[in-house]
Short mmCIF file of C-alpha atoms and ligand atoms in Angstrom, two decimals:
data_model
loop_
_atom_site.label_atom_id
_atom_site.label_comp_id
_atom_site.label_asym_id
_atom_site.label_seq_id
_atom_site.Cartn_x
_atom_site.Cartn_y
_atom_site.Cartn_z
CA MET A 1 -116.13 -35.89 -17.61
CA THR A 2 -119.48 -35.44 -15.89
CA ILE A 3 -120.52 -32.39 -13.86
CA ALA A 4 -119.94 -34.43 -10.70
CA ASP A 5 -116.40 -35.29 -11.83
CA HIS A 6 -115.61 -31.62 -12.43
CA ILE A 7 -117.00 -30.60 -9.03
CA LYS A 8 -115.01 -33.28 -7.22
CA GLU A 9 -111.81 -32.46 -9.08
CA LEU A 10 -112.17 -28.74 -8.39
CA HIS A 11 -112.80 -29.32 -4.69
CA GLN A 12 -109.72 -31.54 -4.50
CA GLU A 13 -107.71 -28.69 -5.96
CA LEU A 14 -109.31 -25.81 -4.02
CA ASP A 15 -110.29 -27.10 -0.58
CA PRO A 16 -106.72 -27.72 0.68
CA LYS A 17 -105.87 -24.14 -0.32
CA GLY A 18 -108.85 -22.72 1.56
CA VAL A 19 -110.32 -21.37 -1.69
CA GLN A 20 -114.12 -21.40 -1.95
CA LEU A 21 -115.83 -22.51 -5.16
CA VAL A 22 -118.84 -20.73 -6.62
CA ALA A 23 -120.39 -22.88 -9.35
CA VAL A 24 -121.61 -20.34 -11.90
CA SER A 25 -124.86 -21.85 -13.12
CA LYS A 26 -126.31 -18.95 -15.12
CA PHE A 27 -128.15 -20.06 -18.27
CA HIS A 28 -127.95 -23.73 -17.21
CA PRO A 29 -131.08 -25.73 -16.34
CA VAL A 30 -131.96 -26.77 -12.77
CA GLU A 31 -131.15 -30.45 -13.50
CA LYS A 32 -127.50 -29.53 -13.93
CA LEU A 33 -127.45 -27.62 -10.64
CA ILE A 34 -128.95 -30.62 -8.86
CA GLU A 35 -126.25 -32.83 -10.34
CA ALA A 36 -123.62 -30.47 -8.94
CA TYR A 37 -125.42 -30.29 -5.59
CA GLU A 38 -125.46 -34.07 -5.32
CA ALA A 39 -121.70 -34.10 -5.95
CA GLY A 40 -121.29 -31.87 -2.89
CA GLN A 41 -121.45 -28.37 -4.37
CA ARG A 42 -123.30 -25.85 -2.20
CA ILE A 43 -122.55 -22.35 -3.55
CA PHE A 44 -124.09 -21.34 -6.87
CA GLY A 45 -123.61 -18.09 -8.78
CA GLU A 46 -126.30 -16.46 -10.91
CA SER A 47 -126.20 -13.22 -12.86
CA ARG A 48 -129.89 -12.49 -13.44
CA VAL A 49 -132.40 -11.84 -10.66
CA GLN A 50 -135.33 -13.51 -12.41
CA GLU A 51 -133.35 -16.66 -13.06
CA LEU A 52 -132.01 -16.91 -9.52
CA VAL A 53 -135.43 -16.43 -7.96
CA ALA A 54 -136.93 -19.06 -10.30
CA LYS A 55 -134.23 -21.66 -9.63
CA ARG A 56 -133.91 -21.18 -5.89
CA PRO A 57 -137.02 -23.17 -4.77
CA ASN A 58 -135.86 -26.14 -6.86
CA LEU A 59 -132.72 -26.75 -4.82
CA PRO A 60 -132.41 -27.88 -1.18
CA ALA A 61 -132.63 -25.21 1.52
CA ASP A 62 -128.92 -25.34 2.39
CA THR A 63 -127.95 -24.19 -1.11
CA ARG A 64 -126.07 -20.90 -0.93
CA TRP A 65 -126.75 -18.35 -3.68
CA HIS A 66 -124.36 -15.65 -4.82
CA PHE A 67 -125.46 -12.89 -7.16
CA ILE A 68 -122.59 -12.07 -9.55
CA GLY A 69 -124.14 -9.97 -12.33
CA HIS A 70 -124.88 -6.30 -12.84
CA LEU A 71 -127.75 -5.53 -10.46
CA GLN A 72 -130.31 -2.92 -11.45
CA THR A 73 -131.65 -0.92 -8.52
CA ASN A 74 -135.24 -1.73 -9.47
CA LYS A 75 -134.49 -5.45 -8.97
CA VAL A 76 -132.90 -5.11 -5.53
CA LYS A 77 -136.18 -5.68 -3.70
CA GLN A 78 -136.54 -9.14 -5.27
CA ILE A 79 -133.05 -10.27 -4.38
CA ILE A 80 -132.81 -9.18 -0.74
CA GLY A 81 -133.31 -12.17 1.54
CA ASN A 82 -132.79 -14.62 -1.32
CA VAL A 83 -128.97 -14.60 -1.48
CA GLU A 84 -126.04 -15.17 0.83
CA LEU A 85 -123.81 -12.67 -0.95
CA ILE A 86 -124.15 -9.99 -3.63
CA GLU A 87 -120.68 -10.03 -5.21
CA SER A 88 -121.25 -7.27 -7.71
CA VAL A 89 -121.93 -3.94 -6.00
CA ASP A 90 -120.67 -1.43 -8.56
CA THR A 91 -121.97 1.97 -7.40
CA ILE A 92 -122.56 3.74 -4.10
CA HIS A 93 -126.14 4.33 -5.19
CA LEU A 94 -126.73 0.57 -5.58
CA LEU A 95 -125.17 0.00 -2.16
CA ASP A 96 -127.53 2.56 -0.62
CA VAL A 97 -130.57 0.92 -2.23
CA ILE A 98 -129.45 -2.51 -0.98
CA ASP A 99 -129.02 -1.03 2.49
CA GLU A 100 -132.48 0.58 2.49
CA GLU A 101 -134.22 -2.57 1.29
CA SER A 102 -132.33 -4.77 3.76
CA ALA A 103 -133.22 -2.49 6.66
CA LYS A 104 -136.88 -2.51 5.56
CA LYS A 105 -136.90 -6.31 5.47
CA GLY A 106 -135.01 -6.58 8.76
CA VAL A 107 -132.11 -8.57 7.30
CA VAL A 108 -128.39 -7.93 6.96
CA THR A 109 -127.11 -8.31 3.39
CA LYS A 110 -123.52 -9.29 2.73
CA VAL A 111 -121.86 -7.73 -0.30
CA LEU A 112 -118.56 -7.45 -2.16
CA MET A 113 -117.41 -4.28 -3.87
CA GLN A 114 -116.70 -4.90 -7.56
CA LEU A 115 -113.49 -3.41 -8.88
CA HIS A 116 -112.99 -2.50 -12.50
CA VAL A 117 -109.37 -3.05 -13.48
CA ALA A 118 -109.74 -4.82 -16.84
CA GLN A 119 -109.06 -3.19 -20.17
CA GLU A 120 -112.62 -3.60 -21.45
CA GLU A 121 -114.84 -0.56 -21.16
CA THR A 122 -117.88 -2.77 -20.91
CA LYS A 123 -117.18 -4.13 -17.45
CA PHE A 124 -118.81 -2.66 -14.37
CA GLY A 125 -117.21 -1.66 -11.11
CA PHE A 126 -115.43 0.96 -9.05
CA SER A 127 -112.02 2.27 -10.03
CA VAL A 128 -109.25 1.63 -7.50
CA GLU A 129 -109.26 5.32 -6.60
CA GLU A 130 -113.03 5.48 -6.05
CA LEU A 131 -112.94 2.48 -3.78
CA LEU A 132 -109.99 3.73 -1.73
CA ASN A 133 -111.74 7.10 -1.35
CA TYR A 134 -114.87 5.36 -0.12
CA PHE A 135 -112.93 3.58 2.63
CA THR A 136 -110.72 6.56 3.46
CA ALA A 137 -113.91 8.54 4.13
CA ARG A 138 -115.21 5.58 6.16
CA GLN A 139 -118.55 5.88 4.35
CA PHE A 140 -119.35 2.28 5.28
CA GLU A 141 -120.09 3.52 8.79
CA ASN A 142 -123.39 4.91 7.44
CA LEU A 143 -124.64 1.46 6.44
CA LYS A 144 -127.45 0.14 8.61
CA ALA A 145 -128.09 -3.33 7.26
CA THR A 146 -125.27 -4.14 4.83
CA HIS A 147 -121.97 -5.81 5.57
CA ILE A 148 -119.10 -5.33 3.12
CA CYS A 149 -117.16 -8.62 3.14
CA GLY A 150 -114.47 -7.93 0.53
CA VAL A 151 -113.87 -7.29 -3.14
CA MET A 152 -114.65 -8.96 -6.47
CA GLY A 153 -113.02 -8.37 -9.82
CA MET A 154 -112.29 -9.73 -13.27
CA ALA A 155 -109.10 -9.67 -15.28
CA SER A 156 -108.90 -8.44 -18.85
CA ASN A 157 -110.29 -10.87 -21.41
CA THR A 158 -106.98 -11.77 -23.05
CA ASP A 159 -104.50 -14.63 -23.53
CA ASP A 160 -101.73 -12.41 -22.20
CA THR A 161 -101.04 -14.05 -18.83
CA ASP A 162 -98.81 -11.15 -17.72
CA ARG A 163 -101.73 -8.79 -18.20
CA ILE A 164 -104.09 -11.11 -16.31
CA ARG A 165 -101.58 -11.46 -13.47
CA CYS A 166 -101.19 -7.69 -13.33
CA ASP A 167 -105.00 -7.16 -13.10
CA PHE A 168 -105.40 -9.72 -10.30
CA THR A 169 -102.45 -8.24 -8.42
CA THR A 170 -104.08 -4.80 -8.61
CA ILE A 171 -107.28 -6.21 -7.12
CA LYS A 172 -105.44 -7.99 -4.29
CA LYS A 173 -103.30 -4.92 -3.55
CA THR A 174 -106.42 -2.75 -3.37
CA PHE A 175 -107.95 -5.21 -0.91
CA ASP A 176 -104.77 -5.03 1.22
CA LYS A 177 -104.78 -1.22 1.10
CA ILE A 178 -108.38 -1.09 2.30
CA LEU A 179 -107.49 -3.30 5.26
CA ALA A 180 -104.50 -1.08 6.02
CA LEU A 181 -106.72 2.04 5.84
CA CYS A 182 -109.39 0.50 8.07
CA PRO A 183 -107.75 -2.11 10.31
CA ASP A 184 -110.91 -2.18 12.42
CA LEU A 185 -113.06 -3.48 9.50
CA ARG A 186 -114.57 -6.75 10.65
CA GLY A 187 -115.26 -9.71 8.40
CA PHE A 188 -113.62 -8.06 5.42
CA ASP A 189 -111.85 -11.16 4.14
CA ILE A 190 -113.08 -12.20 0.70
CA VAL A 191 -111.05 -11.71 -2.48
CA SER A 192 -113.29 -13.05 -5.27
CA MET A 193 -111.35 -13.43 -8.51
CA GLY A 194 -110.76 -16.12 -11.09
CA MET A 195 -113.02 -17.88 -13.61
CA SER A 196 -112.69 -21.04 -15.73
CA ASP A 197 -109.73 -19.87 -17.80
CA ASP A 198 -107.78 -17.88 -15.24
CA HIS A 199 -108.54 -19.24 -11.77
CA LYS A 200 -105.10 -20.78 -11.27
CA ILE A 201 -103.42 -17.41 -11.84
CA ALA A 202 -106.02 -15.72 -9.61
CA ILE A 203 -105.22 -18.07 -6.73
CA GLU A 204 -101.49 -17.44 -7.13
CA CYS A 205 -102.33 -13.73 -6.84
CA GLY A 206 -104.27 -14.17 -3.60
CA SER A 207 -107.85 -15.10 -4.52
CA ASN A 208 -109.80 -17.07 -1.91
CA LEU A 209 -113.05 -17.43 -3.87
CA VAL A 210 -113.28 -18.47 -7.51
CA ARG A 211 -116.35 -18.32 -9.78
CA ILE A 212 -116.34 -21.15 -12.29
CA GLY A 213 -119.03 -21.89 -14.87
CA THR A 214 -117.91 -23.33 -18.18
CA ASP A 215 -115.35 -25.75 -16.70
CA ILE A 216 -118.14 -27.36 -14.66
CA PHE A 217 -121.30 -27.12 -16.75
CA GLY A 218 -119.96 -26.73 -20.30
CA GLN A 219 -120.78 -23.94 -22.74
CA ARG A 220 -123.78 -21.77 -21.90
CA GLU A 221 -126.67 -21.59 -24.36
CA TYR A 222 -127.83 -18.00 -24.44
C1 LIG B 301 -120.21 -15.89 -16.11
C2 LIG B 301 -119.33 -15.40 -15.03
C3 LIG B 301 -118.32 -16.23 -14.47
C4 LIG B 301 -118.02 -17.64 -14.97
O1 LIG B 301 -117.30 -17.62 -16.16
P1 LIG B 301 -116.73 -18.97 -16.82
O2 LIG B 301 -115.75 -18.49 -17.79
O3 LIG B 301 -117.89 -19.68 -17.44
O4 LIG B 301 -116.11 -19.77 -15.72
C5 LIG B 301 -117.59 -15.73 -13.41
N1 LIG B 301 -117.80 -14.48 -12.93
C6 LIG B 301 -118.73 -13.66 -13.43
C7 LIG B 301 -118.90 -12.30 -12.85
C8 LIG B 301 -119.52 -14.09 -14.50
O5 LIG B 301 -120.44 -13.24 -15.01
#
């Protein structure tokens, strides 16, 4: 199947469910992104600032960019104003830097808070407790130019579907708890979870935004 076939098939599956598709294009050349764009794809996910900034001018202006990788604070300046959504805020310090830079540039940056629920130590993100504490203390009220739109998370890297289901359920439950803690939170409505191998389970567990790379573009060449 071609990239266009994959895009069309995924949209047929996801659109009726109201699930948004981020085509994760990291490590793939611009030609492949254009192929996906021409098949109707508009949201692309990148995990490195340099790569995103280099690719961006090569796609039409209505392309929507999501940053999904670990973001170093010294790279924040380059990304502000170049993306629709930063999905991977993993510390309060990073959030503060994003807020400062956004205020300086006179833009509002949309972000998701990344939750760490997977077994692997190597993954980034807040623990459930840290995130609930953040919202209990209503610390988001101090933000000047950043809008928190929801949560993002990954399941453990395993074939054990019970484990994967359990991780996604934890993420969705944490999202629900935040809304219950802060019912006045506006525009907090994104649950980003699910990748090529586990997006069907993620949707069953309440995801409304999936990030799919390999199933669309093939294996990445690092
Ligand atoms: C690379 C990546 C994906 C896409 O993974 P695939 O298995 O290729 O679909 C999704 N989310 C994040 C955060 C990623 O880094």
